[in-house]
Coordinates of C-alpha atoms and ligand atoms in Angstrom, one line a residue:
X1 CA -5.2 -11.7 -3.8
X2 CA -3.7 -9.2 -1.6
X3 CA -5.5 -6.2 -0.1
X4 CA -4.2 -2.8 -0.2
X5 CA -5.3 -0.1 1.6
X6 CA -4.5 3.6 0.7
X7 CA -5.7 5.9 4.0
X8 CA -4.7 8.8 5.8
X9 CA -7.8 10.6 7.9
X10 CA -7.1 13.9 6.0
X11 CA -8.5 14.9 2.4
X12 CA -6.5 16.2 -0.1
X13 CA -3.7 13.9 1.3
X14 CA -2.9 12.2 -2.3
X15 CA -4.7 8.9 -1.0
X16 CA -6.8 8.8 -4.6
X17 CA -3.9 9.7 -6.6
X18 CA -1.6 7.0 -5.4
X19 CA -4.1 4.6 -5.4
X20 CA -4.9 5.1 -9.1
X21 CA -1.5 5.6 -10.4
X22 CA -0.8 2.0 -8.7
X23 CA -4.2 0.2 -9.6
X24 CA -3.2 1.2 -13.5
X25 CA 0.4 0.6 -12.7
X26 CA -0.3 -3.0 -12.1
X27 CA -2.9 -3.3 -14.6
X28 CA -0.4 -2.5 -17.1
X29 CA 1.7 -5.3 -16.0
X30 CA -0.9 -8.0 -16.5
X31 CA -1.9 -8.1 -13.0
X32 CA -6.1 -8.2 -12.7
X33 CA -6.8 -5.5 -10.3
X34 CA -10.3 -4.6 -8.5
X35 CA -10.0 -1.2 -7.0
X36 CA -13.3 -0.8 -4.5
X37 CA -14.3 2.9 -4.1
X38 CA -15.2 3.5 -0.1
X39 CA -15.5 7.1 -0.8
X40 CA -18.8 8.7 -1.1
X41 CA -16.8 10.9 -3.2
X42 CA -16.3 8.7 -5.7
X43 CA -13.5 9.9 -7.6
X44 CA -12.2 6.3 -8.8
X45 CA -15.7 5.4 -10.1
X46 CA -16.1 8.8 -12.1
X47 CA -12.7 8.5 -13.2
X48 CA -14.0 4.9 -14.4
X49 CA -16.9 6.4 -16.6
X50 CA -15.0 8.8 -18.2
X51 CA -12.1 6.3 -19.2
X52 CA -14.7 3.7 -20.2
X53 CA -13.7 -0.1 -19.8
X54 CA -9.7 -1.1 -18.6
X55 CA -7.9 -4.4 -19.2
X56 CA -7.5 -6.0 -16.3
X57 CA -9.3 -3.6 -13.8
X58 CA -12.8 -3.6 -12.1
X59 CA -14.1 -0.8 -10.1
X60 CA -16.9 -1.4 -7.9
X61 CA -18.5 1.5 -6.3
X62 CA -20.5 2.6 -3.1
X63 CA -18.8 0.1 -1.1
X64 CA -19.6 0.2 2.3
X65 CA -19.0 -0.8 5.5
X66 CA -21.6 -4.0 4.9
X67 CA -20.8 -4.6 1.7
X68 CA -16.8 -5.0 1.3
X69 CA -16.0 -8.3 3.0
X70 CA -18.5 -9.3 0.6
X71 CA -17.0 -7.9 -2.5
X72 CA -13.5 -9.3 -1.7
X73 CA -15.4 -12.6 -1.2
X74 CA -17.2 -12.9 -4.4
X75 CA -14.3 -11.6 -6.5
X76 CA -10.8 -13.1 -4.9
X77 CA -10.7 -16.0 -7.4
X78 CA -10.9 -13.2 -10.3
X79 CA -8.4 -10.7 -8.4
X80 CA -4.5 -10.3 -8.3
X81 CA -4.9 -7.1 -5.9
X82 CA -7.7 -5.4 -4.0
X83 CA -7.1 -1.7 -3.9
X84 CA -9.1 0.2 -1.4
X85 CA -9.1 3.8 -1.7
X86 CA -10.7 5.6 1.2
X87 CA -12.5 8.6 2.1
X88 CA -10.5 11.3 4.2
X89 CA -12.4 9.9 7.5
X90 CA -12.5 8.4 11.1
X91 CA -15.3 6.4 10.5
X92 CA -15.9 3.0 11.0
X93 CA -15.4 1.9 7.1
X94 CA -11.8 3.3 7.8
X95 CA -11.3 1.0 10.7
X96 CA -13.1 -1.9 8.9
X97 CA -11.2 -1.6 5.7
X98 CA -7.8 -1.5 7.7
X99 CA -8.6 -4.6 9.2
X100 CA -9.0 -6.6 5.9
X101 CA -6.2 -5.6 4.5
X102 CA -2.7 -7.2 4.0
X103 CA -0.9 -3.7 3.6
X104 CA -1.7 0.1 4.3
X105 CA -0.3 2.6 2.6
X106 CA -0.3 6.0 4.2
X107 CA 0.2 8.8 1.7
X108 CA 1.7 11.8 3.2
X109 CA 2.6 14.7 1.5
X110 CA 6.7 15.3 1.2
X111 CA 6.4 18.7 0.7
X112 CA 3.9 19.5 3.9
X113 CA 5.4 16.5 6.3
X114 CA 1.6 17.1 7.9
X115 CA 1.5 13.8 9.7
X116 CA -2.2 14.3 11.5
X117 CA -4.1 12.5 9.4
X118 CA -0.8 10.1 9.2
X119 CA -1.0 9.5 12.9
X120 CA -4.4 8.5 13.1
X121 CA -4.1 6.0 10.6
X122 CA -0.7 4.7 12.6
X123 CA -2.7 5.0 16.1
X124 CA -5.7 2.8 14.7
X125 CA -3.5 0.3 13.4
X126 CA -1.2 0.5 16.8
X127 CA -4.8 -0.3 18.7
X128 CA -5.8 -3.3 16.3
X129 CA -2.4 -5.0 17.0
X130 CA -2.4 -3.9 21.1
X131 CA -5.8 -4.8 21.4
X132 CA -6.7 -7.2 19.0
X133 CA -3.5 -9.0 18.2
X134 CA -4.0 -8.1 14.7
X135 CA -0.8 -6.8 12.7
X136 CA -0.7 -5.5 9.2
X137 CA 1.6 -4.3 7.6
X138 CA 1.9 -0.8 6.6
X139 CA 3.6 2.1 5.0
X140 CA 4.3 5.7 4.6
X141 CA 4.4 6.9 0.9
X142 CA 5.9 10.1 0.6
X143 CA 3.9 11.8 -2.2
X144 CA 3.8 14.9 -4.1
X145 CA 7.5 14.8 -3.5
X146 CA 8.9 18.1 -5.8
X147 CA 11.1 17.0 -8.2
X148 CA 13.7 19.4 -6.4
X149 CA 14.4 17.5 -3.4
X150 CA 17.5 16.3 -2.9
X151 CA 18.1 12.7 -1.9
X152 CA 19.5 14.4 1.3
X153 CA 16.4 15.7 2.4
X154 CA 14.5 12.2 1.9
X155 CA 17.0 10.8 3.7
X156 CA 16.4 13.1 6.5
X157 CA 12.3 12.5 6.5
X158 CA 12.9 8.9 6.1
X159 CA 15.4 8.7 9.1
X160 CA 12.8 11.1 11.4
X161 CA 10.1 8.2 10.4
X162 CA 11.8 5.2 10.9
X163 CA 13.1 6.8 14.1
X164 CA 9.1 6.1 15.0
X165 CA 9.2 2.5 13.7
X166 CA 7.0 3.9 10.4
X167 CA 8.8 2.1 7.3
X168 CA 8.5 4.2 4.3
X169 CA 8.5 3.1 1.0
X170 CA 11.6 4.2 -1.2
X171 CA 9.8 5.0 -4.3
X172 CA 7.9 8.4 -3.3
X173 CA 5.3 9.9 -5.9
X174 CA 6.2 13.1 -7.8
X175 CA 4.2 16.1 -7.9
X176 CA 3.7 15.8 -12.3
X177 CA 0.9 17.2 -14.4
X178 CA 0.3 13.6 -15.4
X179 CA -1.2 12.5 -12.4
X180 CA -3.4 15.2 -12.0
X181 CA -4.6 14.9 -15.6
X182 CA -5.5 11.2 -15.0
X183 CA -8.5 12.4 -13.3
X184 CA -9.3 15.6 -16.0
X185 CA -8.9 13.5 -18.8
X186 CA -9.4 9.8 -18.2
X187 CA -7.2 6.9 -19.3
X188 CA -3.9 5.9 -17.6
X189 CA 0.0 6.7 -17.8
X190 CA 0.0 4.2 -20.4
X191 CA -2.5 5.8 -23.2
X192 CA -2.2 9.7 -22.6
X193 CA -0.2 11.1 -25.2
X194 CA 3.6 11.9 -24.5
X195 CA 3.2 14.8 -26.8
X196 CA 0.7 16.4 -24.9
X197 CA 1.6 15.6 -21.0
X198 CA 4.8 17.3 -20.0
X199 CA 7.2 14.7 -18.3
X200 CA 5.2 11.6 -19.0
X201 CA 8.1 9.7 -19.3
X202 CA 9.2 10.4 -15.6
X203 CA 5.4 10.0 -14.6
X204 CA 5.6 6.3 -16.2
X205 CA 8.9 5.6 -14.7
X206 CA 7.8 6.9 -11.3
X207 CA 4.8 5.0 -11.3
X208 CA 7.4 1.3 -12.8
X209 CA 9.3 1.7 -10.0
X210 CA 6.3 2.2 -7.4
X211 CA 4.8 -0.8 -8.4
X212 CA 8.0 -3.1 -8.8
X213 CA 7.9 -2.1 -4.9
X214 CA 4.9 -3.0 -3.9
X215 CA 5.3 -6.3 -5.2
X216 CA 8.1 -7.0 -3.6
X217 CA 6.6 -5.5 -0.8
X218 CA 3.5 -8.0 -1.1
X219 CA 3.7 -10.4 -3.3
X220 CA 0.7 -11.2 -5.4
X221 CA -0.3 -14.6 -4.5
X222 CA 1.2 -15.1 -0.7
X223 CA -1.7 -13.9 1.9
X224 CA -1.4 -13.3 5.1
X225 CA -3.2 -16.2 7.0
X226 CA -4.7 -13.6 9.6
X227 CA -6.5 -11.8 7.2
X228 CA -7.7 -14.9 5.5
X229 CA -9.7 -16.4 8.2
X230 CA -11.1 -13.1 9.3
X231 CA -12.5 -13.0 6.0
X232 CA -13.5 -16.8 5.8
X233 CA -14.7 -15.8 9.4
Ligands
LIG301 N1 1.6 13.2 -7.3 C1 0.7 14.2 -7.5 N2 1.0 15.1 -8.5 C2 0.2 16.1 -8.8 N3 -1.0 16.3 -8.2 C3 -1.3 15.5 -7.2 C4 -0.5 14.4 -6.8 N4 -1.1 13.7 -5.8 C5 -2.3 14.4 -5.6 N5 -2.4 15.5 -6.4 C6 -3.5 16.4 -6.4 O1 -3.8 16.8 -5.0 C7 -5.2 16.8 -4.8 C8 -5.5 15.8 -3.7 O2 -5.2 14.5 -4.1 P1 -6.1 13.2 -3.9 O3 -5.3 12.1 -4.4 O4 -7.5 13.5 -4.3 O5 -6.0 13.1 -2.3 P2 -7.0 12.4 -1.3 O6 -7.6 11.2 -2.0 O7 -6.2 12.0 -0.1 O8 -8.1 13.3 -0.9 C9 -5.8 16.5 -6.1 O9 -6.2 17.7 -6.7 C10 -4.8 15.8 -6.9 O10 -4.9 16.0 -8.3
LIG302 MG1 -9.6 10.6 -2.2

C-alpha cells in the first residue's frame, strides 16, 4: 500500500485537484484507495459529503501531524494507495507527511512555471536524503496544462527540469471544466454526465492515462523497505 504525497508549499497550486482526479482515477479501476485530508481546509472531506459514499475510497479527515502514521497503520491491510493531499504550508505535517511517503508529487502549474512553492518541496526532500539518508521518490506534475500547448513547449519545460535532476511525469493535467466541477458538483469523472460537462471525454482520458503512470511509476503492492520500518518504527 503505497503512499502518495501531493505537495507544493503554495495554495492554489492544483495539489487538491490532482490528488482527487487520481484518488477517483484509481478507484475506478478497482484499486481501494484511502485519501487522508492534512488540510485544515478540508476540501477532500467536503467534497466527500457532498458526493456521499464511493466504491473503493475512504476519506479520513483532520489528520494531523499525530495522527497519520496512525491512520496508515490501522488501515494498510484494507488500502491499495494512501493519497495525502496537503495544505499549501511549511509546517511540520508537510515535512512529516513527505517522510512517510513512497512518492511526492509536486503539482506545478504549466501555464505559470512558478516553481516557489516547487522548490521548497524539492529543498525539504533534498535535506531528508543529505541529512537523513532518506530518499523518496518524487515528481513534478505539470498541471493546468492549456490544451494549446504544443508538445514543443513541454518538451522545453521538461528539458529545463530534468536539467535540475526533477523527473516530471509525462502525463500533465489539463486545465478542463470537469475538474473544477468535481468539487461544485460532487461525484467523479466517472458519474458526471457527458451531456452536461464539456470535454469529459478528454477529462476521463487525461485522468486514464495519469493513473496508468503512476502505477507504473509505483506499483501497488511493492513498498519501499525504508518507509516500511519507519512506520513499523
Ligand atoms: N486541471 C485543472 N483544471 C481546471 N481547474 C483547476 C485544475 N487544477 C486546479 N484547478 C482550480 O484551481 C484552483 C486551485 O486548485 P487546487 O487543486 O485547490 O490547488 P491547491 O490544492 O494546491 O491549493 C481551484 O479553483 C481548482 O478548481
Ligand atoms: Mg488544496
Amino acid at each position: 500500500m503505497p503512499v502518495i504525497t501531493f505537495a507544493n508549499a503554495k495554495g492554489g497550486a492544483g495539489k487538491t485537484t490532482a490528488a482527487l482526479i487520481l484518488a477517483t482515477e484509481l478507484a475506478n479501476q478497482g484499486y481501494r484507495v484511502t485519501i487522508l485530508d492534512a488540510d485544515p481546509q478540508r476540501w477532500i472531506s467536503h467534497w466527500h459529503d457532498v458526493t456521499g459514499r464511493q466504491r473503493n475510497i475512504d476519506v479520513i479527515s483532520e489528520v494531523s501531524m499525530a495522527s497519520l502514521q496512525g491512520h496508515i497503520r490501522e488501515n494498510r491491510d484494507t488500502t491499495d494507495y494512501f493519497i495525502i493531499d496537503l495544505a499549501g504550508a511549511r509546517d511540520a505535517l508537510v515535512a512529516t507527511a513527505i517522510g512517510l511517503s513512497d512518492h511526492v508529487m509536486i503539482p506545478v502549474q504549466g501555464c505559470a512555471m512558478d516553481a516557489r512553492g516547487a522548490a521548497h518541496i524539492l529543498d525539504l526532500l533534498g535535506q531528508l536524503a543529505e541529512k537523513a539518508g532518506i530518499r523518496i521518490a518524487h515528481s513534478v506534475v505539470l498541471t493546468r496544462m492549456n490544451a494549446l500547448v504544443t508538445t514543443r513547449a513541454m518538451t522545453a519545460i521538461k528539458a529545463l527540469l530534468s536539467a535540475k535532476g526533477v523527473h516530471v511525469l509525462d502525463t500533465p493535467i489539463a486545465e478542463r471544466t470537469a475538474f473544477r466541477d468535481i468539487f461544485d458538483c460532487g461525484g467523479t469523472l466517472a458519474t458526471m454526465d457527458p451531456a452536461k460537462v464539456s470535454n469529459l471525454d478528454k477529462a476521463r482520458e487525461n485522468a486514464r492515462l495519469l493513473a496508468l503512470e503512476v502505477l507504473r511509476l509505483v506499483p501497488a503492492r511493492r513498498r519501499r523497505a525504508g518507509a516500511l520500518s519507519r512506520l513499523a518504527a
